[in-house]
Amino acid sequence: MDFLDALKNKVLIFDGAMGTSIHKYDLTLDDYQGCENCPEVLVDSRPDVLSEIHESFFKVGCDVVETDSFGGSPIVLAEFGIAERAYELNKKAAQLAKEVAHGYSQNGQQRYVSGSIGPTTKLPSLGHISLDDMREAYYLQVSGLVDGGVDVLQFETGQDLLQAKAAVLAMVDYFKKIGRRVPIITQVTIEAPPLGTMLVGTDISAALATLRAFPIDVIGLNCATGPSEMIDSIQYLTNNFNGFVSCLPNAGLPENINDQTVYKLTPDELATSLKYFVEELGVNIIGGCCGTTPEHLKRVVETLGNRAPKPRTPEYTPAVSSIYTPQAMRVDPAPLIIGERTNTNGSR
């Protein structure tokens, strides 16, 4: 069963935080091949670590794991002097995750791999990079992930709609080249209230108005906050988007305790929150982002494993959008349209 068919039949549970999992290992600079804190090189230097992480989430019942490729674009890798390795590292990340997934796809339970694509370190809306250059960079990353065998592509932690546009356009470009497509997930990050927008100021309604024009199968949220801060935005998506909706929150808001980043949301609290998203709001994909561990996802699987999706009847309102807010194309009262006969005499 392919990924989209599976989504029609059950709520899919994604894994937890790759970065959090990696930091639990005592890795050396040699492990990072001299590129300190560049986890993407671990697919080459320490595939055993990444395999263990993927296995840790499959063992507790997750349906999907994400590749170790969040920062795998040439844009990010260039900061470590290894931009030319983008295709190679992304393909290896996909192949490694697929190998592990294959080993856990048994007894009728299919396991999937999602190709993780992060926002890079550039904001095109602020002039850090052109849309065309970002699109070209993402094309390399997309090609490596697809050639490596991912079941779905996942642009995540979007901070700028132009990042999302560039990523999705790169995906479409590569699909045209190879004559087939894989499903697309696009997830934005909404900061905690009182800001309540993406980093560049885009609210969730503007994000949806823009993204729904693209061939995206799943739109959702991840990162920045815990589940409680996501409720309003997720409810907006489930009420207004007729595709699938995803929610991958952090384990709460991060706290700095003794110079350490600590996430305090417990496995039970995460499972309870995601249960509400699934049962009340009709979310189709759940999982975890920063701070979430196999223990968190184990509790989520125990609570929501093999759960059929709740039917939704979203309302579609055509709209156009600026970078900040949308404008509905249908308004009440409607605009007053004033006509005039042709003024052939040119009297005014």
GROMACS .gro file of C-alpha atoms in nm:
model
  348
    1MET     CA    1   0.000   0.000   0.000
    2ASP     CA    2   0.146   0.335  -0.096
    3PHE     CA    3   0.172   0.626   0.144
    4LEU     CA    4  -0.141   0.817   0.038
    5ASP     CA    5  -0.356   0.504   0.037
    6ALA     CA    6  -0.237   0.430   0.389
    7LEU     CA    7  -0.334   0.784   0.496
    8LYS     CA    8  -0.686   0.729   0.372
    9ASN     CA    9  -0.723   0.428   0.599
   10LYS     CA   10  -0.544   0.521   0.921
   11VAL     CA   11  -0.376   0.800   1.110
   12LEU     CA   12  -0.004   0.764   1.045
   13ILE     CA   13   0.239   0.810   1.332
   14PHE     CA   14   0.576   0.967   1.250
   15ASP     CA   15   0.891   0.937   1.457
   16GLY     CA   16   1.032   1.183   1.710
   17ALA     CA   17   1.331   1.415   1.709
   18MET     CA   18   1.638   1.311   1.509
   19GLY     CA   19   1.854   1.587   1.657
   20THR     CA   20   1.753   1.506   2.015
   21SER     CA   21   1.833   1.140   1.952
   22ILE     CA   22   2.175   1.214   1.798
   23HIS     CA   23   2.279   1.434   2.089
   24LYS     CA   24   2.238   1.140   2.326
   25TYR     CA   25   2.542   0.980   2.164
   26ASP     CA   26   2.892   1.082   2.262
   27LEU     CA   27   3.006   1.165   1.910
   28THR     CA   28   3.350   1.304   1.832
   29LEU     CA   29   3.473   1.554   1.577
   30ASP     CA   30   3.601   1.257   1.376
   31ASP     CA   31   3.248   1.117   1.371
   32TYR     CA   32   3.142   1.446   1.214
   33GLN     CA   33   3.430   1.422   0.966
   34GLY     CA   34   3.561   1.754   1.090
   35CYS     CA   35   3.222   1.922   1.033
   36GLU     CA   36   3.123   1.984   1.393
   37ASN     CA   37   2.750   1.938   1.458
   38CYS     CA   38   2.668   1.858   1.095
   39PRO     CA   39   2.450   1.549   1.146
   40GLU     CA   40   2.405   1.489   0.773
   41VAL     CA   41   2.760   1.348   0.744
   42LEU     CA   42   2.675   1.072   0.992
   43VAL     CA   43   2.509   0.876   0.711
   44ASP     CA   44   2.864   0.829   0.584
   45SER     CA   45   3.068   0.814   0.906
   46ARG     CA   46   2.827   0.659   1.159
   47PRO     CA   47   2.540   0.487   0.979
   48ASP     CA   48   2.517   0.252   1.279
   49VAL     CA   49   2.402   0.542   1.497
   50LEU     CA   50   2.134   0.650   1.253
   51SER     CA   51   2.013   0.293   1.203
   52GLU     CA   52   1.975   0.258   1.580
   53ILE     CA   53   1.773   0.578   1.593
   54HIS     CA   54   1.543   0.471   1.311
   55GLU     CA   55   1.502   0.130   1.474
   56SER     CA   56   1.422   0.285   1.812
   57PHE     CA   57   1.114   0.451   1.663
   58PHE     CA   58   1.003   0.154   1.454
   59LYS     CA   59   1.034  -0.071   1.759
   60VAL     CA   60   0.777   0.133   1.950
   61GLY     CA   61   0.533   0.115   1.657
   62CYS     CA   62   0.587   0.429   1.448
   63ASP     CA   63   0.468   0.402   1.088
   64VAL     CA   64   0.715   0.652   0.940
   65VAL     CA   65   1.070   0.769   1.007
   66GLU     CA   66   1.232   1.078   0.865
   67THR     CA   67   1.571   1.075   0.697
   68ASP     CA   68   1.874   1.240   0.854
   69SER     CA   69   1.872   1.516   0.593
   70PHE     CA   70   1.707   1.819   0.755
   71GLY     CA   71   2.012   2.034   0.678
   72GLY     CA   72   2.107   1.845   0.364
   73SER     CA   73   2.066   2.125   0.112
   74PRO     CA   74   2.378   2.263  -0.056
   75ILE     CA   75   2.298   2.595   0.113
   76VAL     CA   76   2.350   2.453   0.461
   77LEU     CA   77   2.626   2.211   0.368
   78ALA     CA   78   2.821   2.500   0.211
   79GLU     CA   79   2.860   2.642   0.562
   80PHE     CA   80   3.067   2.331   0.638
   81GLY     CA   81   3.251   2.342   0.306
   82ILE     CA   82   3.081   2.031   0.168
   83ALA     CA   83   2.808   2.165  -0.063
   84GLU     CA   84   2.924   1.931  -0.341
   85ARG     CA   85   2.821   1.632  -0.127
   86ALA     CA   86   2.451   1.724  -0.115
   87TYR     CA   87   2.323   1.465  -0.362
   88GLU     CA   88   2.541   1.187  -0.217
   89LEU     CA   89   2.446   1.249   0.148
   90ASN     CA   90   2.073   1.278   0.079
   91LYS     CA   91   2.067   0.961  -0.127
   92LYS     CA   92   2.257   0.771   0.143
   93ALA     CA   93   2.021   0.904   0.411
   94ALA     CA   94   1.722   0.777   0.215
   95GLN     CA   95   1.878   0.439   0.141
   96LEU     CA   96   1.976   0.387   0.504
   97ALA     CA   97   1.628   0.467   0.636
   98LYS     CA   98   1.464   0.250   0.368
   99GLU     CA   99   1.684  -0.043   0.461
  100VAL     CA  100   1.573  -0.018   0.823
  101ALA     CA  101   1.209   0.034   0.723
  102HIS     CA  102   1.219  -0.277   0.505
  103GLY     CA  103   1.331  -0.484   0.801
  104TYR     CA  104   1.030  -0.369   1.004
  105SER     CA  105   0.772  -0.400   0.726
  106GLN     CA  106   0.622  -0.734   0.819
  107ASN     CA  107   0.303  -0.902   0.938
  108GLY     CA  108   0.104  -0.676   0.708
  109GLN     CA  109   0.238  -0.350   0.856
  110GLN     CA  110   0.405  -0.132   0.597
  111ARG     CA  111   0.669   0.113   0.723
  112TYR     CA  112   0.752   0.430   0.533
  113VAL     CA  113   1.037   0.678   0.496
  114SER     CA  114   0.986   1.052   0.468
  115GLY     CA  115   1.259   1.265   0.311
  116SER     CA  116   1.324   1.552   0.552
  117ILE     CA  117   1.396   1.892   0.392
  118GLY     CA  118   1.459   2.185   0.624
  119PRO     CA  119   1.426   2.560   0.565
  120THR     CA  120   1.803   2.618   0.530
  121THR     CA  121   1.956   2.920   0.703
  122LYS     CA  122   1.833   3.174   0.446
  123LEU     CA  123   1.512   3.378   0.429
  124PRO     CA  124   1.440   3.473   0.068
  125SER     CA  125   1.170   3.720   0.174
  126LEU     CA  126   1.443   3.919   0.349
  127GLY     CA  127   1.674   3.908   0.047
  128HIS     CA  128   1.918   3.650   0.185
  129ILE     CA  129   1.889   3.444  -0.134
  130SER     CA  130   1.688   3.452  -0.456
  131LEU     CA  131   1.396   3.218  -0.509
  132ASP     CA  132   1.566   3.071  -0.817
  133ASP     CA  133   1.889   2.997  -0.630
  134MET     CA  134   1.702   2.833  -0.344
  135ARG     CA  135   1.493   2.630  -0.589
  136GLU     CA  136   1.810   2.508  -0.760
  137ALA     CA  137   1.964   2.409  -0.426
  138TYR     CA  138   1.655   2.219  -0.320
  139TYR     CA  139   1.651   2.039  -0.655
  140LEU     CA  140   1.979   1.866  -0.566
  141GLN     CA  141   1.845   1.762  -0.228
  142VAL     CA  142   1.516   1.639  -0.370
  143SER     CA  143   1.689   1.436  -0.640
  144GLY     CA  144   1.908   1.260  -0.385
  145LEU     CA  145   1.616   1.174  -0.159
  146VAL     CA  146   1.393   1.050  -0.441
  147ASP     CA  147   1.672   0.849  -0.602
  148GLY     CA  148   1.740   0.700  -0.259
  149GLY     CA  149   1.385   0.569  -0.244
  150VAL     CA  150   1.184   0.786  -0.003
  151ASP     CA  151   0.809   0.726   0.005
  152VAL     CA  152   0.722   1.091   0.062
  153LEU     CA  153   0.901   1.428   0.059
  154GLN     CA  154   0.861   1.649   0.365
  155PHE     CA  155   0.948   2.016   0.367
  156GLU     CA  156   0.935   2.110   0.734
  157THR     CA  157   0.992   2.392   0.981
  158GLY     CA  158   0.906   2.648   0.714
  159GLN     CA  159   0.975   3.000   0.837
  160ASP     CA  160   0.917   3.184   0.509
  161LEU     CA  161   0.660   3.100   0.240
  162LEU     CA  162   0.923   3.153  -0.028
  163GLN     CA  163   1.124   2.869   0.126
  164ALA     CA  164   0.821   2.643   0.091
  165LYS     CA  165   0.755   2.761  -0.264
  166ALA     CA  166   1.115   2.697  -0.367
  167ALA     CA  167   1.112   2.348  -0.215
  168VAL     CA  168   0.783   2.244  -0.375
  169LEU     CA  169   0.878   2.390  -0.714
  170ALA     CA  170   1.205   2.194  -0.698
  171MET     CA  171   1.006   1.878  -0.627
  172VAL     CA  172   0.778   1.941  -0.923
  173ASP     CA  173   1.082   2.008  -1.143
  174TYR     CA  174   1.234   1.674  -1.051
  175PHE     CA  175   0.906   1.487  -1.091
  176LYS     CA  176   0.884   1.620  -1.446
  177LYS     CA  177   1.236   1.497  -1.516
  178ILE     CA  178   1.179   1.141  -1.391
  179GLY     CA  179   0.819   1.107  -1.510
  180ARG     CA  180   0.665   1.021  -1.173
  181ARG     CA  181   0.589   1.190  -0.841
  182VAL     CA  182   0.595   1.109  -0.474
  183PRO     CA  183   0.359   1.264  -0.219
  184ILE     CA  184   0.445   1.605  -0.076
  185ILE     CA  185   0.416   1.720   0.285
  186THR     CA  186   0.465   2.089   0.362
  187GLN     CA  187   0.486   2.197   0.724
  188VAL     CA  188   0.527   2.551   0.851
  189THR     CA  189   0.635   2.668   1.193
  190ILE     CA  190   0.412   2.908   1.384
  191GLU     CA  191   0.572   3.089   1.676
  192ALA     CA  192   0.408   3.085   2.017
  193PRO     CA  193   0.153   3.353   2.107
  194PRO     CA  194   0.140   3.648   2.124
  195LEU     CA  195   0.332   3.643   1.792
  196GLY     CA  196   0.136   3.353   1.646
  197THR     CA  197   0.288   3.379   1.298
  198MET     CA  198   0.572   3.236   1.094
  199LEU     CA  199   0.911   3.399   1.149
  200VAL     CA  200   0.860   3.658   0.872
  201GLY     CA  201   0.509   3.748   0.994
  202THR     CA  202   0.283   3.516   0.792
  203ASP     CA  203  -0.028   3.393   0.973
  204ILE     CA  204  -0.171   3.045   0.921
  205SER     CA  205  -0.456   3.166   0.698
  206ALA     CA  206  -0.211   3.338   0.463
  207ALA     CA  207   0.009   3.028   0.461
  208LEU     CA  208  -0.283   2.807   0.361
  209ALA     CA  209  -0.409   3.051   0.096
  210THR     CA  210  -0.064   3.041  -0.065
  211LEU     CA  211   0.025   2.674  -0.028
  212ARG     CA  212  -0.306   2.526  -0.140
  213ALA     CA  213  -0.232   2.649  -0.495
  214PHE     CA  214   0.054   2.396  -0.517
  215PRO     CA  215   0.028   2.016  -0.562
  216ILE     CA  216   0.074   1.949  -0.192
  217ASP     CA  217  -0.089   1.643  -0.036
  218VAL     CA  218  -0.038   1.726   0.333
  219ILE     CA  219  -0.017   2.066   0.502
  220GLY     CA  220   0.065   2.096   0.869
  221LEU     CA  221   0.271   2.235   1.154
  222ASN     CA  222   0.588   2.128   1.328
  223CYS     CA  223   0.845   2.263   1.572
  224ALA     CA  224   0.867   2.592   1.768
  225THR     CA  225   0.602   2.502   2.028
  226GLY     CA  226   0.430   2.223   2.210
  227PRO     CA  227   0.087   2.095   2.106
  228SER     CA  228  -0.121   2.332   2.319
  229GLU     CA  229   0.014   2.636   2.133
  230MET     CA  230  -0.077   2.474   1.800
  231ILE     CA  231  -0.448   2.419   1.863
  232ASP     CA  232  -0.585   2.730   1.690
  233SER     CA  233  -0.365   2.691   1.380
  234ILE     CA  234  -0.434   2.318   1.346
  235GLN     CA  235  -0.807   2.379   1.385
  236TYR     CA  236  -0.789   2.639   1.108
  237LEU     CA  237  -0.622   2.387   0.878
  238THR     CA  238  -0.867   2.105   0.950
  239ASN     CA  239  -1.160   2.342   0.900
  240ASN     CA  240  -1.033   2.489   0.574
  241PHE     CA  241  -0.799   2.246   0.395
  242ASN     CA  242  -0.948   1.955   0.205
  243GLY     CA  243  -0.623   1.760   0.197
  244PHE     CA  244  -0.449   1.574   0.478
  245VAL     CA  245  -0.330   1.766   0.787
  246SER     CA  246  -0.022   1.691   0.998
  247CYS     CA  247   0.090   1.796   1.346
  248LEU     CA  248   0.440   1.725   1.482
  249PRO     CA  249   0.488   1.940   1.795
  250ASN     CA  250   0.788   1.977   2.019
  251ALA     CA  251   0.786   1.823   2.366
  252GLY     CA  252   0.661   2.156   2.495
  253LEU     CA  253   0.834   2.491   2.490
  254PRO     CA  254   1.209   2.463   2.549
  255GLU     CA  255   1.350   2.584   2.879
  256ASN     CA  256   1.708   2.676   2.961
  257ILE     CA  257   1.808   2.496   3.280
  258ASN     CA  258   2.173   2.511   3.385
  259ASP     CA  259   2.269   2.607   3.028
  260GLN     CA  260   2.090   2.299   2.894
  261THR     CA  261   1.785   2.301   2.667
  262VAL     CA  262   1.515   2.101   2.842
  263TYR     CA  263   1.176   1.991   2.709
  264LYS     CA  264   0.937   1.904   2.991
  265LEU     CA  265   0.630   1.765   2.813
  266THR     CA  266   0.583   1.406   2.926
  267PRO     CA  267   0.489   1.111   2.701
  268ASP     CA  268   0.142   1.098   2.857
  269GLU     CA  269   0.088   1.470   2.799
  270LEU     CA  270   0.196   1.445   2.434
  271ALA     CA  271  -0.030   1.146   2.373
  272THR     CA  272  -0.327   1.319   2.536
  273SER     CA  273  -0.280   1.632   2.324
  274LEU     CA  274  -0.242   1.438   2.000
  275LYS     CA  275  -0.549   1.232   2.088
  276TYR     CA  276  -0.748   1.554   2.090
  277PHE     CA  277  -0.604   1.657   1.752
  278VAL     CA  278  -0.699   1.322   1.599
  279GLU     CA  279  -1.038   1.259   1.759
  280GLU     CA  280  -1.173   1.615   1.770
  281LEU     CA  281  -0.997   1.799   1.488
  282GLY     CA  282  -0.943   1.520   1.235
  283VAL     CA  283  -0.564   1.537   1.201
  284ASN     CA  284  -0.420   1.266   0.974
  285ILE     CA  285  -0.049   1.261   1.066
  286ILE     CA  286   0.093   1.292   1.414
  287GLY     CA  287   0.441   1.259   1.558
  288GLY     CA  288   0.702   1.460   1.737
  289CYS     CA  289   0.966   1.724   1.679
  290CYS     CA  290   1.234   1.866   1.911
  291GLY     CA  291   1.263   1.693   2.246
  292THR     CA  292   1.041   1.396   2.159
  293THR     CA  293   1.190   1.053   2.221
  294PRO     CA  294   1.098   0.690   2.155
  295GLU     CA  295   0.930   0.694   2.496
  296HIS     CA  296   0.704   0.979   2.382
  297LEU     CA  297   0.615   0.801   2.060
  298LYS     CA  298   0.560   0.468   2.237
  299ARG     CA  299   0.285   0.631   2.442
  300VAL     CA  300   0.139   0.794   2.131
  301VAL     CA  301   0.126   0.456   1.953
  302GLU     CA  302  -0.036   0.293   2.257
  303THR     CA  303  -0.301   0.566   2.256
  304LEU     CA  304  -0.362   0.615   1.884
  305GLY     CA  305  -0.214   0.323   1.691
  306ASN     CA  306  -0.428   0.189   1.405
  307ARG     CA  307  -0.678   0.470   1.447
  308ALA     CA  308  -0.905   0.545   1.151
  309PRO     CA  309  -0.906   0.912   1.047
  310LYS     CA  310  -1.201   1.124   1.150
  311PRO     CA  311  -1.402   1.242   0.845
  312ARG     CA  312  -1.388   1.617   0.789
  313THR     CA  313  -1.597   1.855   0.580
  314PRO     CA  314  -1.370   2.157   0.536
  315GLU     CA  315  -1.501   2.480   0.390
  316TYR     CA  316  -1.310   2.617   0.092
  317THR     CA  317  -1.291   2.993   0.058
  318PRO     CA  318  -1.098   3.119  -0.247
  319ALA     CA  319  -0.843   3.377  -0.142
  320VAL     CA  320  -0.532   3.562  -0.246
  321SER     CA  321  -0.260   3.651  -0.002
  322SER     CA  322   0.024   3.885   0.076
  323ILE     CA  323   0.317   3.769   0.284
  324TYR     CA  324   0.114   3.848   0.597
  325THR     CA  325  -0.259   3.793   0.555
  326PRO     CA  326  -0.509   3.663   0.297
  327GLN     CA  327  -0.800   3.836   0.129
  328ALA     CA  328  -1.109   3.628   0.056
  329MET     CA  329  -1.232   3.648  -0.304
  330ARG     CA  330  -1.591   3.630  -0.188
  331VAL     CA  331  -1.699   3.908   0.047
  332ASP     CA  332  -2.033   4.007   0.199
  333PRO     CA  333  -2.155   4.256   0.105
  334ALA     CA  334  -2.013   4.213  -0.243
  335PRO     CA  335  -1.824   4.499  -0.406
  336LEU     CA  336  -2.043   4.761  -0.574
  337ILE     CA  337  -1.963   4.750  -0.945
  338ILE     CA  338  -2.041   5.068  -1.137
  339GLY     CA  339  -2.059   5.057  -1.515
  340GLU     CA  340  -2.053   5.340  -1.768
  341ARG     CA  341  -2.150   5.353  -2.135
  342THR     CA  342  -1.867   5.411  -2.379
  343ASN     CA  343  -1.775   5.779  -2.377
  344THR     CA  344  -1.728   5.830  -2.752
  345ASN     CA  345  -1.731   6.211  -2.733
  346GLY     CA  346  -1.433   6.222  -2.501
  347SER     CA  347  -1.608   6.482  -2.288
  348ARG     CA  348  -1.422   6.364  -1.985
   0.00000   0.00000   0.00000
